[in-house]
XYZ file of C-alpha atoms in Angstrom:
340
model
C 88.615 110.282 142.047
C 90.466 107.389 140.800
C 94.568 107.493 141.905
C 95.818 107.386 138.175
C 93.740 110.624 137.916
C 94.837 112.617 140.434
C 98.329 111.781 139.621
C 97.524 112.954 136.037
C 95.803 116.287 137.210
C 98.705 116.911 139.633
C 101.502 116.350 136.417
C 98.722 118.595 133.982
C 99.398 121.093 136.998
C 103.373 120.994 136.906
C 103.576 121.375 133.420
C 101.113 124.061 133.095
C 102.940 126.227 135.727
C 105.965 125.021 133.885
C 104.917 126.174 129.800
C 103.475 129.377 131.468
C 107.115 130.530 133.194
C 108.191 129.645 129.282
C 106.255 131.917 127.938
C 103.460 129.393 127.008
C 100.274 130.967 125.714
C 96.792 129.374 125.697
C 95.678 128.485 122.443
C 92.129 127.347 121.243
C 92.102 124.061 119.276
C 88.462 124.549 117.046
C 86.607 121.683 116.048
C 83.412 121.417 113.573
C 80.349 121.354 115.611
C 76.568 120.436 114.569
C 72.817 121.615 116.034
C 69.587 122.199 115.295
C 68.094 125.402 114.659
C 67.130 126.037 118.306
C 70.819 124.723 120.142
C 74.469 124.222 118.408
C 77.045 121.892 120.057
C 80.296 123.717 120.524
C 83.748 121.473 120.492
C 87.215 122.371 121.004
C 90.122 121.920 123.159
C 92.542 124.732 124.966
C 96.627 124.189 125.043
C 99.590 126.239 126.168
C 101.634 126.496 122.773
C 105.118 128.431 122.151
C 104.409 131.998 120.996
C 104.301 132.470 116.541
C 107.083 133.680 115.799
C 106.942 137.181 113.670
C 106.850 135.666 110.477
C 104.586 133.279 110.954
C 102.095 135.189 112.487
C 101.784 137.582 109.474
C 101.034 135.164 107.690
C 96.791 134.754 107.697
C 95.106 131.957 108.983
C 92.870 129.938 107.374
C 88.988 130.803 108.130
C 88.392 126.922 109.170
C 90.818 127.005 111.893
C 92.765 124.041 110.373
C 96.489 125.873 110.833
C 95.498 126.021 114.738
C 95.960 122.153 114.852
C 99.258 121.077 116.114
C 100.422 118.132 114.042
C 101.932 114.827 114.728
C 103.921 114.076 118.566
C 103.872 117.742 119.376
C 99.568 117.260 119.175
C 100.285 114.719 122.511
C 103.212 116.400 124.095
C 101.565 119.686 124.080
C 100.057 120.951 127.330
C 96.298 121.340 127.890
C 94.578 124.168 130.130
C 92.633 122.658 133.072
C 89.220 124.755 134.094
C 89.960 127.297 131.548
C 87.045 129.713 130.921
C 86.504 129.966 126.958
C 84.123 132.398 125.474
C 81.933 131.352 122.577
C 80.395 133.827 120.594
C 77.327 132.668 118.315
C 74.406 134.083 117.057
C 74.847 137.200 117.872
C 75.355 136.276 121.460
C 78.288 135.314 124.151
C 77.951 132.555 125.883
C 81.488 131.529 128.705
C 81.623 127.755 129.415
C 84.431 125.713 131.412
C 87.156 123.258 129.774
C 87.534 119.972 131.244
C 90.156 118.938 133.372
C 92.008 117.551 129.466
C 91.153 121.234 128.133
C 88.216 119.833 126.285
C 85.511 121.969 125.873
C 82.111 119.790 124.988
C 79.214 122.286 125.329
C 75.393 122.730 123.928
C 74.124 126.627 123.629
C 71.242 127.845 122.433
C 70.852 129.736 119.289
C 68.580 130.397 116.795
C 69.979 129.958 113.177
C 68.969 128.747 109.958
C 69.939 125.496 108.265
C 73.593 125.389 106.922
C 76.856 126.327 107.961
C 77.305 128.762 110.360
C 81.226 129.714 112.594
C 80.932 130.047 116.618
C 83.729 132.316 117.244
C 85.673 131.012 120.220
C 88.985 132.432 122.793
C 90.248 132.256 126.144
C 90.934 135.646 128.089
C 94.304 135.791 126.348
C 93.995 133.982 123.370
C 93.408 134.557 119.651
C 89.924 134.240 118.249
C 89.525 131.490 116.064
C 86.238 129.916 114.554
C 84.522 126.570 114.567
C 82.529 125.920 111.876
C 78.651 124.399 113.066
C 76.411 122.887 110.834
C 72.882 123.181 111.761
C 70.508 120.239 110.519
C 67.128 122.013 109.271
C 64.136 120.271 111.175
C 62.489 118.993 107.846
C 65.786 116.399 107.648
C 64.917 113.185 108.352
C 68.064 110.744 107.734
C 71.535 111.302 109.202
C 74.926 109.604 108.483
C 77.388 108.270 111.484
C 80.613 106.529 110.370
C 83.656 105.212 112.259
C 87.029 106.595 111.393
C 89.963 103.369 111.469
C 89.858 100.284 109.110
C 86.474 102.296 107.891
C 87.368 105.541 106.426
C 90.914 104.890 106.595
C 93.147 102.109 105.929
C 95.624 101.313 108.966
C 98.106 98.432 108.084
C 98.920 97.926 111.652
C 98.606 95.641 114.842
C 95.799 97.154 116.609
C 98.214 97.776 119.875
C 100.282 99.467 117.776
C 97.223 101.549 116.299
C 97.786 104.334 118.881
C 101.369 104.843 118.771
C 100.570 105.275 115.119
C 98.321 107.948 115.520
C 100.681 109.499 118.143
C 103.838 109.756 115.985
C 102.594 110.328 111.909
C 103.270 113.517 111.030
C 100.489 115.023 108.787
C 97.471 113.514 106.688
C 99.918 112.520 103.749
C 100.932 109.179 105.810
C 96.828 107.752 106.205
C 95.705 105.616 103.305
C 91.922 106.284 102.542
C 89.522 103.226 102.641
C 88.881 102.330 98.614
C 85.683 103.940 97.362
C 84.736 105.164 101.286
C 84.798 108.800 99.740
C 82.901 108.206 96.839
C 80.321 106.381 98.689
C 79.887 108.941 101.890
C 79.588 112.034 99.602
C 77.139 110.052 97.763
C 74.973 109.098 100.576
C 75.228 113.139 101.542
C 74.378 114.077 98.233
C 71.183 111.958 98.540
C 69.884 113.965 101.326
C 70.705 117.223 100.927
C 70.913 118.485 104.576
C 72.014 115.250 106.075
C 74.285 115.596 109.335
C 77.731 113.416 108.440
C 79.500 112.983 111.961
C 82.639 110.891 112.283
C 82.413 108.863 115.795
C 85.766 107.353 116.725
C 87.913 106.305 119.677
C 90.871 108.168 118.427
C 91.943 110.967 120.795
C 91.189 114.760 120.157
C 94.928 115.203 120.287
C 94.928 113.595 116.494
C 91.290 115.831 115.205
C 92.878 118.500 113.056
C 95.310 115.715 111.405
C 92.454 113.754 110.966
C 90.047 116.723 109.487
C 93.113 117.503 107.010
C 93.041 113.925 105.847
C 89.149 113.555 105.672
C 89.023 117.062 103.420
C 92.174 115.781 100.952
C 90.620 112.819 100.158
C 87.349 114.667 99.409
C 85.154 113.179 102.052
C 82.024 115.047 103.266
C 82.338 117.596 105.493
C 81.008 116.441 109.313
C 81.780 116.840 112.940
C 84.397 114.636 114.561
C 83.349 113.119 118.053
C 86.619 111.872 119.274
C 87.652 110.989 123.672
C 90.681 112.573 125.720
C 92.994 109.863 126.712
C 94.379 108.434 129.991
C 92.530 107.844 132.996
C 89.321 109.056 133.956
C 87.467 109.662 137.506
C 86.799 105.992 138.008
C 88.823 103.853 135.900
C 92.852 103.948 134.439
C 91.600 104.582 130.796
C 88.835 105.488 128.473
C 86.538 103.083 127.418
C 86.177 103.304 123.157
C 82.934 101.206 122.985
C 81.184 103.605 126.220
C 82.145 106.262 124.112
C 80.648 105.438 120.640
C 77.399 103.927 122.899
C 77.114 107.620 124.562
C 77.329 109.770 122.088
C 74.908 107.421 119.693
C 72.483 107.484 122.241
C 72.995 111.223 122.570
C 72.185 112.032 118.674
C 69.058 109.861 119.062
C 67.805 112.083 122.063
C 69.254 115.356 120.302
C 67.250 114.117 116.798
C 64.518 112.337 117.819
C 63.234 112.436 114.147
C 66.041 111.177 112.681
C 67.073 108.357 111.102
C 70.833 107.227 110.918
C 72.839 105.221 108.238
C 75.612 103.668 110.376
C 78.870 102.698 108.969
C 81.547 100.834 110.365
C 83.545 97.955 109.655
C 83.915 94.371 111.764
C 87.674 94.609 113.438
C 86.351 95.982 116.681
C 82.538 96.241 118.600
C 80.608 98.663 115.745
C 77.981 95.691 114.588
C 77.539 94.623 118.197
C 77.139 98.620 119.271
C 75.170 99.484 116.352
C 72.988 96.273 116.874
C 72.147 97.670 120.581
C 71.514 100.966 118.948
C 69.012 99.747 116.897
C 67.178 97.677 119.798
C 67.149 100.512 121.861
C 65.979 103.104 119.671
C 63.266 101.144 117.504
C 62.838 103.321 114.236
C 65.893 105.116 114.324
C 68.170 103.248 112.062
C 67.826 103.616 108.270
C 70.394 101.146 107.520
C 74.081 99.597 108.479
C 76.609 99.180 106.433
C 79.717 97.342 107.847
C 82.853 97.056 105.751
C 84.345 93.647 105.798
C 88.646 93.936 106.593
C 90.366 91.853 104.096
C 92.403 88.237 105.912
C 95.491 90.557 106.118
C 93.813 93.634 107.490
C 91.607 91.317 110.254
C 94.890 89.412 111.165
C 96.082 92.630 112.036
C 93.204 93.925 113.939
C 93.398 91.036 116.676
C 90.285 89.130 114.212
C 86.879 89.659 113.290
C 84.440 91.017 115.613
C 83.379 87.813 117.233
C 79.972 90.006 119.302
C 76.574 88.703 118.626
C 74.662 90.920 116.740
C 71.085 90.985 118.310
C 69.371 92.636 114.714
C 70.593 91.946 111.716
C 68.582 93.444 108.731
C 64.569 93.898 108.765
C 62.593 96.214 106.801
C 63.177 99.167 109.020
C 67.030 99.044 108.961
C 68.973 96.623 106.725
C 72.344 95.353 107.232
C 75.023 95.497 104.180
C 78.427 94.044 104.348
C 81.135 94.767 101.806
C 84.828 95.119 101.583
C 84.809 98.998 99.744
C 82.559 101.381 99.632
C 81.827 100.464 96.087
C 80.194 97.249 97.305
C 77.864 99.220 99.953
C 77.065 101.667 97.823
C 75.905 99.345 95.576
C 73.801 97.214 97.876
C 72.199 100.307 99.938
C 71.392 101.529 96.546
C 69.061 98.426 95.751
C 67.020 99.170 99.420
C 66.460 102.800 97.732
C 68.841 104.766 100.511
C 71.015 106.305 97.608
């Protein structure tokens, strides 16, 4: 294991022992989840968290799971549980699965469910139960939607190394401007195929999912499973790579839908044509169409440029490439190819 890991597990260690003498109590983080009808992937993340206060915990939750999210600074200084056991509870059946050394739980059990959305009930041996809501994809869908999260969905306004002190330190969805038209143009792409998966892929950290999941639902943007990374150093290598992550877990949806097709949206501050171009050559007949959204001068000035990567596959009849600076634009132009 790489040094800057072990030194990370041994301070996770020190300050579990240390939130646990507190009084520290494992809580489950949920996040929303997609399958099929014959396996569900389950997401979430454990953390020791100060005990509710009376009041607070008379007050009811809210069946999402949303007011288990721990909002701005606290979300990163907050302590996760390493090899927790957490018990997920599906389809009539319990299924006990291991966190990751981060707390992250990442897991695929099978069920047998129809189309829609369903809740995996999820808790530790002394935690609250809280649900995840899973959407399962009926069989008979055939196109999917996959869109990246910063300078795509949302507008950031700042140097890209100051991007993740950003995300770090706002406080609550209220701060994130939404891209123009993004909204309008997702829902409208979901609305075209009823049934479509929407999954937002990003390099953000989980630390920042339920802030982000409160921001996507305000702003009235489809409902979809966020696949975020855990930061800091992993078994090989001081930090997480962003562009091994979105390449992973693309691959991973074409394996999991073989029969699908995916829209891909992203915009050209960072590596999403140049990822989404490998995509395509890698898994012939599996893209329905990108749609990149173009950063204005200011915006790319801020993110460090334009993506400079070739793009190997631009466009064809089996996947077309769009470029526009709102979602207004896109929607327009994947309306002419007849995807909306």
């Amino acid at each position: 294991m790489h040094r800057a890991a072990r030194v990370e597990d041994w301070l996770h260690e020190h300050r579990e022992h240390s939130a646990r003498r507190r009084g520290y109590q494992p809580t489950v983080i949920p996040y929303t989840g997609y399958g099929s009808t014959a396996w569900a992937r389950i997401l979430c993340r454990v953390l020791l968290t100060k005990p509710e206060k009376p009041a607070k915990r008379q007050k009811r939750p809210r069946a999402d799971g949303r007011d288990a999210g721990i909002r701005g600074w606290r979300s990163f200084t907050s302590v996760p549980v390493n090899d927790v056991t957490v018990t997920i509870e599906i389809d009539g059946q319990t299924h006990r699965v291991q966190a990751d050394r981060g707390g992250v739980v990442d897991t695929v059990v099978p069920v047998s469910l129809p189309a829609g959305w369903h809740v995996a009930r999820l808790h530790t041996e002394s935690s609250h139960v809280v649900e995840a809501p899973i959407f399962i994809v009926a069989p008979t869908v055939g196109i999917g939607i996959v869109s990246d999260v910063d300078d795509t969905v949302m507008v950031t306004t700042l140097p890209r190394p100051l991007l993740a002190a950003w995300n770090t330190f706002v406080l609550d969805e209220h701060a994130r401007v939404p891209t123009p038209g993004m909204a309008v143009f997702l829902e409208r792409l979901a609305s075209f195929t009823p049934g479509a998966p929407v999954i937002y892929l990003s390099t953000g950290a989980w630390n920042v999912a339920p802030t982000l999941s409160r921001f996507l639902s305000r702003n009235l943007y489809p409902a979809g499973a966020l696949l975020l990374t855990d930061w800091g150093p992993t078994h090989d290598r001081w930090f997480r790579s962003g562009s091994a992550h979105k390449r992973d877990n693309l691959r991973r949806l074409a394996e999991q839908f073989p029969q699908m097709r995916w829209i891909l949206i992203g915009d050209d501050g960072q590596h999403d044509e140049a990822i989404y171009s490998d995509f395509q050559r890698d898994y012939p007949g599996s893209v329905a169409a990108v749609a990149i959204r173009q950063l204005s001068p200011s915006e790319a000035v801020l993110a460090g440029g334009r993506s400079r990567d070739a793009v190997l596959i631009e466009g064809g009849p089996e996947g077309p490439w769009v470029y526009g600076p709102d979602g207004s634009s896109l929607s327009n132009q994947l309306a002419e190819h007849g995807l909306m």
